[in-house]
């Protein structure tokens, strides 16, 4: 009986050691794995090297984040679907996150135009991403209204002739894209609006009144990282901004994401 018990205990102990070894190996692998991110968009993403900012913020949190990007001036979702470079990068597969940013004016247009010219291609991109990266999280990067309203007015559609009107249309369209595709939303435009309201002295726009300044890019990078990270953080990476500005931007970005996870459809 004692020998039998000893044999059973020995087998259990061996099995336990094996299990611990497996867990340890898996943990080590997970710790060393890099988060793979693909950025698809245009100048709103490549201005001031936003992807590099996201990577540096991640590094400050001891997270390994590698990225690839297909970013071309003025490109829409439709044009990306016709672009060999974009398609090739999607087909590389094994992406953890794919950040999708539409042409700046397209989602602000009237509902029927957005349905035909944006939603259709957003869905096609989402489907293509998941065909090659089934576990990827698609994140729609909500952009912001032009400083003085849409620079390409739509006849008989005065709603977007102001910053506020354009921003509300962008918000609605990006959230609808998010929900329709079971994706996540990085609410850069919502955080942008808060900064405009609270700190009108902060320069978010470049001189053309549409593209981001370095401060605007830093805000966008923190919002996107917050959507991926989903936890409070502090980072010493400030993109050369004043400490007070950088801290305010970090907190605004995080609060906008973490206080609106349900609205943004963000879940682990």
Coordinates of C-alpha atoms in Angstrom, one line a residue:
X1 CA 0.0 0.0 0.0
X2 CA 2.8 2.4 0.9
X3 CA 4.7 1.5 -2.3
X4 CA 1.5 2.2 -4.3
X5 CA 1.0 5.5 -2.6
X6 CA 4.7 6.4 -3.2
X7 CA 4.3 5.5 -6.9
X8 CA 1.2 7.7 -7.3
X9 CA 2.8 10.6 -5.4
X10 CA 5.9 10.3 -7.6
X11 CA 3.8 10.4 -10.8
X12 CA 1.8 13.4 -9.5
X13 CA 5.0 15.3 -8.5
X14 CA 6.5 14.6 -12.0
X15 CA 3.3 15.8 -13.7
X16 CA 3.3 18.9 -11.5
X17 CA 6.9 19.7 -12.4
X18 CA 6.1 19.3 -16.1
X19 CA 3.1 21.6 -15.8
X20 CA 5.1 24.2 -14.0
X21 CA 7.8 24.0 -16.7
X22 CA 5.2 24.5 -19.4
X23 CA 3.7 27.5 -17.6
X24 CA 7.1 29.0 -17.1
X25 CA 8.0 28.5 -20.7
X26 CA 4.8 30.0 -21.9
X27 CA 5.2 33.0 -19.5
X28 CA 8.7 33.6 -20.8
X29 CA 7.5 33.4 -24.4
X30 CA 4.6 35.8 -23.7
X31 CA 7.0 38.2 -21.9
X32 CA 9.4 38.2 -24.9
X33 CA 6.8 38.4 -27.6
X34 CA 6.4 41.7 -29.4
X35 CA 3.0 43.3 -29.9
X36 CA 2.6 43.6 -33.6
X37 CA 0.8 46.6 -34.9
X38 CA -0.1 47.6 -38.5
X39 CA -1.0 51.2 -39.3
X40 CA -3.1 51.9 -42.4
X41 CA -3.9 55.5 -43.1
X42 CA -2.5 58.7 -44.6
X43 CA -0.8 61.9 -43.6
X44 CA -2.8 62.2 -40.4
X45 CA -0.9 59.2 -39.2
X46 CA 2.5 59.8 -40.7
X47 CA 2.8 63.5 -39.8
X48 CA 5.4 63.8 -37.0
X49 CA 5.8 60.0 -37.0
X50 CA 2.9 58.9 -34.9
X51 CA 3.6 55.2 -35.1
X52 CA 7.1 55.8 -33.6
X53 CA 5.5 57.7 -30.7
X54 CA 3.2 54.8 -29.9
X55 CA 6.2 52.5 -30.0
X56 CA 8.2 54.7 -27.6
X57 CA 5.3 55.1 -25.2
X58 CA 5.1 51.3 -25.2
X59 CA 8.8 50.9 -24.5
X60 CA 8.5 53.3 -21.5
X61 CA 6.1 50.7 -20.1
X62 CA 8.5 47.9 -20.8
X63 CA 6.4 46.6 -23.6
X64 CA 7.9 45.4 -26.8
X65 CA 5.9 46.8 -29.7
X66 CA 6.9 46.5 -33.3
X67 CA 5.0 48.1 -36.2
X68 CA 4.6 48.2 -39.9
X69 CA 2.8 50.9 -41.8
X70 CA 1.1 51.7 -45.1
X71 CA 0.6 55.5 -45.0
X72 CA 0.0 57.5 -48.1
X73 CA -1.0 61.1 -48.5
X74 CA -4.7 61.6 -49.1
X75 CA -5.5 57.9 -49.2
X76 CA -9.0 56.6 -48.3
X77 CA -10.0 53.1 -47.3
X78 CA -11.0 52.5 -50.9
X79 CA -7.6 53.5 -52.3
X80 CA -5.8 51.3 -49.8
X81 CA -7.8 48.3 -50.9
X82 CA -6.4 48.9 -54.4
X83 CA -2.9 49.4 -53.2
X84 CA -0.5 46.5 -53.5
X85 CA 1.7 47.6 -50.6
X86 CA -1.3 47.8 -48.2
X87 CA -2.6 44.4 -49.2
X88 CA 0.8 42.8 -49.0
X89 CA 1.3 44.1 -45.4
X90 CA -2.2 42.9 -44.4
X91 CA -1.3 39.5 -45.8
X92 CA 1.8 39.2 -43.7
X93 CA -0.7 38.2 -41.0
X94 CA -0.1 37.6 -37.3
X95 CA -1.1 41.1 -36.5
X96 CA -2.2 41.9 -32.9
X97 CA -3.7 45.3 -33.7
X98 CA -4.5 47.0 -37.0
X99 CA -5.1 50.7 -36.8
X100 CA -7.4 52.0 -39.6
X101 CA -7.5 55.7 -40.4
X102 CA -9.8 57.0 -43.1
X103 CA -9.3 60.1 -45.3
X104 CA -10.0 63.1 -43.0
X105 CA -13.2 64.4 -44.7
X106 CA -14.9 61.2 -45.9
X107 CA -16.6 60.1 -42.7
X108 CA -18.0 63.7 -42.1
X109 CA -20.1 63.7 -45.3
X110 CA -23.8 63.0 -45.5
X111 CA -25.0 59.6 -44.2
X112 CA -25.7 58.1 -47.6
X113 CA -22.3 59.2 -49.0
X114 CA -20.5 57.7 -45.9
X115 CA -22.4 54.5 -46.3
X116 CA -21.3 54.1 -49.9
X117 CA -17.8 55.6 -49.8
X118 CA -16.5 54.7 -46.3
X119 CA -18.5 52.0 -44.5
X120 CA -18.4 49.5 -47.4
X121 CA -14.6 49.7 -47.6
X122 CA -14.1 49.8 -43.8
X123 CA -16.0 46.4 -43.7
X124 CA -13.9 45.0 -46.5
X125 CA -10.7 46.0 -44.8
X126 CA -11.8 44.6 -41.5
X127 CA -12.7 41.3 -43.2
X128 CA -9.4 41.1 -45.0
X129 CA -7.5 41.8 -41.8
X130 CA -9.3 38.9 -40.1
X131 CA -8.8 36.6 -43.0
X132 CA -5.0 36.7 -42.4
X133 CA -5.0 37.6 -38.7
X134 CA -8.1 36.0 -37.1
X135 CA -7.2 37.2 -33.6
X136 CA -6.3 40.8 -34.5
X137 CA -8.1 43.7 -33.0
X138 CA -9.1 46.3 -35.6
X139 CA -9.0 49.8 -34.1
X140 CA -10.6 52.6 -36.0
X141 CA -8.6 55.8 -35.4
X142 CA -11.2 58.6 -35.1
X143 CA -9.7 61.8 -36.4
X144 CA -10.7 65.4 -35.7
X145 CA -12.6 68.2 -37.4
X146 CA -10.7 70.8 -39.3
X147 CA -9.9 73.9 -37.3
X148 CA -12.5 76.1 -39.0
X149 CA -14.8 73.4 -40.5
X150 CA -14.4 71.1 -43.4
X151 CA -12.1 72.6 -46.0
X152 CA -14.0 70.9 -48.8
X153 CA -17.7 71.9 -48.2
X154 CA -20.5 69.7 -49.4
X155 CA -23.3 71.6 -51.2
X156 CA -26.5 71.8 -49.2
X157 CA -24.8 70.3 -46.2
X158 CA -23.8 73.2 -43.9
X159 CA -23.4 70.9 -40.8
X160 CA -19.7 70.4 -41.4
X161 CA -18.9 74.0 -42.2
X162 CA -18.0 74.4 -38.5
X163 CA -15.4 72.5 -36.4
X164 CA -18.1 71.3 -34.0
X165 CA -20.4 70.0 -36.7
X166 CA -17.6 68.3 -38.5
X167 CA -16.3 66.7 -35.3
X168 CA -19.8 65.4 -34.4
X169 CA -20.2 63.8 -37.9
X170 CA -16.7 62.2 -37.6
X171 CA -17.6 60.8 -34.1
X172 CA -20.9 59.3 -35.3
X173 CA -19.4 57.7 -38.4
X174 CA -16.3 56.2 -36.6
X175 CA -18.5 54.8 -33.8
X176 CA -20.9 53.3 -36.4
X177 CA -17.9 51.7 -38.2
X178 CA -16.7 50.4 -34.9
X179 CA -20.0 48.8 -33.9
X180 CA -20.8 47.4 -37.4
X181 CA -17.5 45.5 -37.5
X182 CA -17.2 44.5 -33.9
X183 CA -14.0 46.6 -33.8
X184 CA -12.5 49.1 -31.3
X185 CA -12.3 52.8 -31.6
X186 CA -9.4 55.1 -30.6
X187 CA -11.3 58.4 -29.9
X188 CA -8.6 60.8 -30.9
X189 CA -11.2 63.3 -32.2
X190 CA -13.0 63.3 -28.9
X191 CA -9.9 63.9 -26.9
X192 CA -8.9 66.6 -29.4
X193 CA -12.2 68.4 -28.7
X194 CA -11.7 68.3 -25.0
X195 CA -8.2 69.8 -25.3
X196 CA -9.6 72.5 -27.6
X197 CA -12.2 73.3 -25.0
X198 CA -10.0 73.2 -21.9
X199 CA -6.7 74.5 -23.3
X200 CA -7.3 76.7 -26.2
X201 CA -3.8 78.0 -25.9
X202 CA -2.4 74.5 -26.9
X203 CA -1.5 74.3 -30.6
X204 CA -3.0 71.1 -31.9
X205 CA -3.0 71.9 -35.6
X206 CA -0.2 72.4 -38.1
X207 CA -0.3 75.7 -40.1
X208 CA -2.7 74.2 -42.6
X209 CA -5.4 74.0 -39.9
X210 CA -6.1 70.3 -40.6
X211 CA -3.0 68.2 -39.9
X212 CA -1.6 67.7 -36.4
X213 CA 1.1 69.7 -34.8
X214 CA 3.7 67.6 -32.8
X215 CA 1.4 68.2 -29.8
X216 CA -1.6 66.9 -31.8
X217 CA 0.4 63.8 -32.8
X218 CA 1.4 63.2 -29.2
X219 CA -2.2 63.3 -28.2
X220 CA -3.2 60.9 -30.9
X221 CA -0.3 58.5 -30.0
X222 CA -1.4 58.5 -26.3
X223 CA -5.0 57.8 -27.2
X224 CA -4.1 54.9 -29.5
X225 CA -1.7 53.4 -26.9
X226 CA -4.4 53.8 -24.2
X227 CA -6.9 51.9 -26.4
X228 CA -4.3 49.1 -26.7
X229 CA -3.0 49.1 -23.2
X230 CA -6.3 49.8 -21.3
X231 CA -4.6 50.6 -18.0
X232 CA -3.4 53.8 -16.4
X233 CA 0.3 54.6 -17.1
X234 CA 2.9 57.3 -16.8
X235 CA 5.5 57.8 -19.4
X236 CA 8.8 59.8 -19.4
X237 CA 8.5 60.0 -23.2
X238 CA 7.3 63.5 -24.0
X239 CA 8.3 64.1 -27.6
X240 CA 10.2 67.1 -26.5
X241 CA 7.1 68.9 -25.2
X242 CA 7.0 70.9 -21.9
X243 CA 6.5 68.6 -18.9
X244 CA 3.2 70.3 -18.0
X245 CA 1.8 69.9 -21.5
X246 CA 2.9 66.3 -21.8
X247 CA 1.4 65.3 -18.5
X248 CA -1.9 67.0 -19.4
X249 CA -2.0 65.3 -22.8
X250 CA -1.3 61.9 -21.2
X251 CA -4.0 62.2 -18.7
X252 CA -6.6 63.5 -21.1
X253 CA -5.9 60.7 -23.5
X254 CA -6.1 58.0 -20.9
X255 CA -9.3 59.4 -19.3
X256 CA -11.0 59.7 -22.6
X257 CA -10.4 56.0 -23.3
X258 CA -10.7 54.4 -19.9
X259 CA -13.8 56.3 -19.0
X260 CA -15.5 55.3 -22.3
X261 CA -14.6 51.7 -22.9
X262 CA -18.2 50.6 -23.4
X263 CA -18.9 53.5 -25.9
X264 CA -15.7 52.6 -27.7
X265 CA -16.5 48.9 -27.8
X266 CA -13.1 48.1 -26.2
X267 CA -12.9 44.8 -24.5
X268 CA -10.2 42.3 -23.9

